[in-house]
Tab-separated table of C-alpha atoms in Angstrom:
chain	number	residue	atom	x	y	z
A	1	UNK	CA	23.481	16.344	-6.456
A	2	UNK	CA	25.938	14.217	-4.517
A	3	UNK	CA	29.578	13.763	-5.455
A	4	UNK	CA	32.120	11.445	-3.919
A	5	UNK	CA	35.652	12.780	-3.687
A	6	UNK	CA	38.448	12.443	-1.166
A	7	UNK	CA	40.860	15.262	-0.368
A	8	UNK	CA	43.701	15.430	2.104
A	9	UNK	CA	45.071	18.663	0.610
A	10	UNK	CA	42.577	21.365	1.636
A	11	UNK	CA	44.012	23.807	-0.920
A	12	UNK	CA	42.949	21.357	-3.641
A	13	UNK	CA	39.561	20.894	-1.953
A	14	UNK	CA	38.962	24.672	-1.967
A	15	UNK	CA	39.870	24.771	-5.656
A	16	UNK	CA	37.415	21.923	-6.385
A	17	UNK	CA	34.538	23.656	-4.554
A	18	UNK	CA	35.241	26.939	-6.359
A	19	UNK	CA	35.193	25.116	-9.728
A	20	UNK	CA	31.886	23.431	-8.831
A	21	UNK	CA	30.425	26.841	-7.909
A	22	UNK	CA	31.532	28.169	-11.305
A	23	UNK	CA	29.450	25.366	-12.834
A	24	UNK	CA	26.445	26.273	-10.680
A	25	UNK	CA	26.801	23.611	-7.991
A	26	UNK	CA	26.786	25.201	-4.548
A	27	UNK	CA	27.967	23.246	-1.512
A	28	UNK	CA	25.181	22.549	0.996
A	29	UNK	CA	26.660	19.782	3.113
A	30	UNK	CA	29.637	17.489	3.498
A	31	UNK	CA	29.155	13.983	4.877
A	32	UNK	CA	31.803	11.623	6.174
A	33	UNK	CA	34.233	9.950	3.770
A	34	UNK	CA	34.028	12.337	0.853
A	35	UNK	CA	30.321	12.786	0.109
A	36	UNK	CA	29.609	16.329	-1.077
A	37	UNK	CA	26.006	17.509	-1.331
A	38	UNK	CA	25.489	20.268	-3.907
A	39	UNK	CA	22.462	22.390	-4.749
A	40	UNK	CA	21.996	23.454	-8.372
A	41	UNK	CA	21.940	27.200	-8.878
A	42	UNK	CA	23.426	29.900	-11.032
A	43	UNK	CA	27.156	29.741	-11.784
A	44	UNK	CA	28.961	31.866	-9.217
A	45	UNK	CA	32.501	33.032	-8.600
A	46	UNK	CA	32.860	31.891	-4.996
A	47	UNK	CA	35.946	31.636	-2.807
A	48	UNK	CA	35.613	28.799	-0.333
A	49	UNK	CA	37.992	28.543	2.571
A	50	UNK	CA	38.349	25.427	4.711
A	51	UNK	CA	39.575	24.961	8.243
A	52	UNK	CA	39.925	21.681	10.136
A	53	UNK	CA	38.905	21.672	13.787
A	54	UNK	CA	37.148	19.518	16.344
A	55	UNK	CA	35.499	21.079	19.379
A	56	UNK	CA	35.079	19.990	22.980
A	57	UNK	CA	31.719	21.693	23.471
A	58	UNK	CA	28.863	23.353	21.597
A	59	UNK	CA	29.686	26.717	23.150
A	60	UNK	CA	33.293	26.485	21.914
A	61	UNK	CA	31.988	25.711	18.421
A	62	UNK	CA	29.502	28.614	18.548
A	63	UNK	CA	32.260	31.023	19.658
A	64	UNK	CA	34.449	29.830	16.770
A	65	UNK	CA	31.674	30.410	14.190
A	66	UNK	CA	30.791	33.808	15.704
A	67	UNK	CA	34.421	34.910	15.471
A	68	UNK	CA	34.451	34.322	11.710
A	69	UNK	CA	31.015	35.846	11.188
A	70	UNK	CA	32.217	39.014	12.918
A	71	UNK	CA	35.113	39.075	10.430
A	72	UNK	CA	32.753	38.869	7.432
A	73	UNK	CA	32.756	35.099	6.792
A	74	UNK	CA	29.707	32.856	6.540
A	75	UNK	CA	30.004	29.384	8.050
A	76	UNK	CA	28.626	27.319	5.160
A	77	UNK	CA	28.898	23.893	6.727
A	78	UNK	CA	30.584	22.038	9.568
A	79	UNK	CA	29.593	20.576	12.905
A	80	UNK	CA	31.177	20.237	16.302
A	81	UNK	CA	32.641	16.839	15.357
A	82	UNK	CA	32.891	17.005	11.539
A	83	UNK	CA	36.429	18.362	11.456
A	84	UNK	CA	36.145	20.205	8.132
A	85	UNK	CA	34.640	23.701	8.469
A	86	UNK	CA	33.597	25.513	5.270
A	87	UNK	CA	33.445	29.296	4.923
A	88	UNK	CA	32.543	31.900	2.313
A	89	UNK	CA	33.232	35.652	2.448
A	90	UNK	CA	29.975	37.618	2.693
A	91	UNK	CA	31.298	41.063	3.542
A	92	UNK	CA	33.439	43.417	1.496
A	93	UNK	CA	35.489	43.869	4.654
A	94	UNK	CA	36.391	40.172	4.787
A	95	UNK	CA	40.056	39.463	4.187
A	96	UNK	CA	41.244	37.210	1.344
A	97	UNK	CA	41.715	34.270	3.663
A	98	UNK	CA	40.445	33.023	7.015
A	99	UNK	CA	44.054	32.522	8.126
A	100	UNK	CA	46.336	35.352	9.130
A	101	UNK	CA	49.622	33.665	8.131
A	102	UNK	CA	51.051	30.559	6.459
A	103	UNK	CA	51.758	28.827	9.792
A	104	UNK	CA	48.140	28.947	10.953
A	105	UNK	CA	47.000	27.849	7.477
A	106	UNK	CA	49.423	24.905	7.491
A	107	UNK	CA	48.364	23.830	10.997
A	108	UNK	CA	44.945	22.717	9.698
A	109	UNK	CA	46.789	19.837	7.968
A	110	UNK	CA	48.629	19.037	11.186
A	111	UNK	CA	45.299	18.824	13.063
A	112	UNK	CA	43.910	16.542	10.334
A	113	UNK	CA	47.011	14.345	10.593
A	114	UNK	CA	46.650	14.076	14.387
A	115	UNK	CA	42.980	13.059	14.161
A	116	UNK	CA	43.743	10.451	11.462
A	117	UNK	CA	46.625	9.108	13.538
A	118	UNK	CA	44.359	8.780	16.594
A	119	UNK	CA	41.747	6.881	14.549
A	120	UNK	CA	44.495	4.653	13.139
A	121	UNK	CA	45.749	3.879	16.662
A	122	UNK	CA	42.225	3.105	17.958
A	123	UNK	CA	41.541	0.706	15.092
A	124	UNK	CA	44.923	-0.938	15.544
A	125	UNK	CA	44.133	-1.383	19.260
A	126	UNK	CA	40.742	-2.886	18.403
A	127	UNK	CA	42.366	-5.326	15.968
A	128	UNK	CA	44.940	-6.294	18.599
A	129	UNK	CA	42.179	-6.949	21.183
A	130	UNK	CA	40.383	-9.154	18.633
A	131	UNK	CA	43.585	-11.117	17.959
A	132	UNK	CA	44.190	-11.614	21.698
A	133	UNK	CA	40.572	-12.765	22.201
A	134	UNK	CA	41.095	-15.549	19.608
A	135	UNK	CA	44.617	-16.472	20.789
A	136	UNK	CA	46.034	-15.076	17.514
A	137	UNK	CA	44.366	-17.924	15.599
A	138	UNK	CA	42.504	-16.359	12.677
A	139	UNK	CA	40.647	-19.611	11.993
A	140	UNK	CA	38.744	-18.985	15.234
A	141	UNK	CA	37.012	-16.061	13.509
A	142	UNK	CA	35.465	-18.170	10.790
A	143	UNK	CA	33.463	-21.395	11.143
A	144	UNK	CA	33.187	-22.614	14.725
A	145	UNK	CA	30.903	-25.653	14.328
A	146	UNK	CA	32.860	-28.648	15.740
A	147	UNK	CA	33.730	-31.189	13.044
A	148	UNK	CA	32.245	-29.075	10.227
A	149	UNK	CA	34.983	-29.901	7.724
A	150	UNK	CA	34.663	-33.639	8.402
A	151	UNK	CA	30.943	-33.624	7.596
A	152	UNK	CA	29.697	-34.743	4.183
A	153	UNK	CA	26.796	-34.162	1.838
A	154	UNK	CA	23.594	-32.516	3.039
A	155	UNK	CA	24.735	-32.492	6.660
A	156	UNK	CA	27.803	-30.420	5.726
A	157	UNK	CA	25.876	-27.893	3.621
A	158	UNK	CA	23.172	-27.555	6.242
A	159	UNK	CA	25.722	-26.769	8.959
A	160	UNK	CA	27.760	-24.568	6.600
A	161	UNK	CA	24.866	-22.319	5.542
A	162	UNK	CA	23.510	-22.185	9.080
A	163	UNK	CA	26.761	-20.695	10.370
A	164	UNK	CA	27.617	-18.620	7.298
A	165	UNK	CA	25.730	-15.417	8.349
A	166	UNK	CA	27.222	-15.626	11.851
A	167	UNK	CA	30.697	-15.925	10.314
A	168	UNK	CA	30.039	-12.811	8.209
A	169	UNK	CA	28.747	-11.016	11.299
A	170	UNK	CA	32.072	-11.748	13.051
A	171	UNK	CA	34.465	-11.166	10.149
A	172	UNK	CA	33.068	-8.295	8.031
A	173	UNK	CA	33.234	-5.572	10.748
A	174	UNK	CA	36.845	-6.532	11.472
A	175	UNK	CA	37.804	-6.323	7.784
A	176	UNK	CA	36.023	-2.958	7.392
A	177	UNK	CA	37.757	-1.522	10.464
A	178	UNK	CA	41.097	-2.898	9.293
A	179	UNK	CA	40.690	-1.182	5.904
A	180	UNK	CA	39.619	2.059	7.594
A	181	UNK	CA	42.652	1.863	9.867
A	182	UNK	CA	44.972	1.552	6.871
A	183	UNK	CA	43.219	4.464	5.110
A	184	UNK	CA	43.507	6.655	8.221
A	185	UNK	CA	47.200	5.766	8.458
A	186	UNK	CA	47.795	6.827	4.842
A	187	UNK	CA	45.851	10.067	5.330
A	188	UNK	CA	47.821	10.843	8.514
A	189	UNK	CA	51.128	10.496	6.645
A	190	UNK	CA	49.929	12.574	3.661
A	191	UNK	CA	48.544	15.364	5.854
A	192	UNK	CA	51.759	15.496	7.911
A	193	UNK	CA	53.836	15.727	4.711
A	194	UNK	CA	51.633	18.579	3.472
A	195	UNK	CA	52.060	20.379	6.784
A	196	UNK	CA	55.849	20.055	6.606
A	197	UNK	CA	55.883	21.176	2.960
A	198	UNK	CA	53.672	24.224	3.565
A	199	UNK	CA	55.766	25.274	6.557
A	200	UNK	CA	58.972	25.509	4.502
A	201	UNK	CA	57.387	27.213	1.467
A	202	UNK	CA	57.958	30.930	1.058
């Protein structure tokens, strides 16, 4: 079963996964932009823990996973570039949490905020390059056929529908990236606020 849900607060995400496990839906995979893949099984009282990290190399990722496995935690899902890393305790010697203190637990939200901010900046840069390439004239993104709007009747519709897919090909990716940029900006702010809040909590 697949579920779509977006979390910035990883404490809330852990709670959601634990509730799903209580209903018999066990996390198998997490895809980009909030797609959770669950496998139906028996209801279980599980205690998911989530970290957020990106890795520069496969060996760095393998060392990270091995460190947790040595401490009694199973790496349920996560890849070198996925960011979110999901763990479950599998040993009676595992501690209650994968983090040793509140600062290290809060820093996962800071890392998420930094990644979202970087994505926001890259998309903003892309949008700026597009604007420069069209001399900041948005009409240059749409229909480029000379004299199109002066045409009439069948000649107009023929030229219009001929260029329509090319217009979509130019405009749709820009709109999608613009929306993603805004979403990343909002997530960056929310994650940074969570980090600040968790750092001052007792």
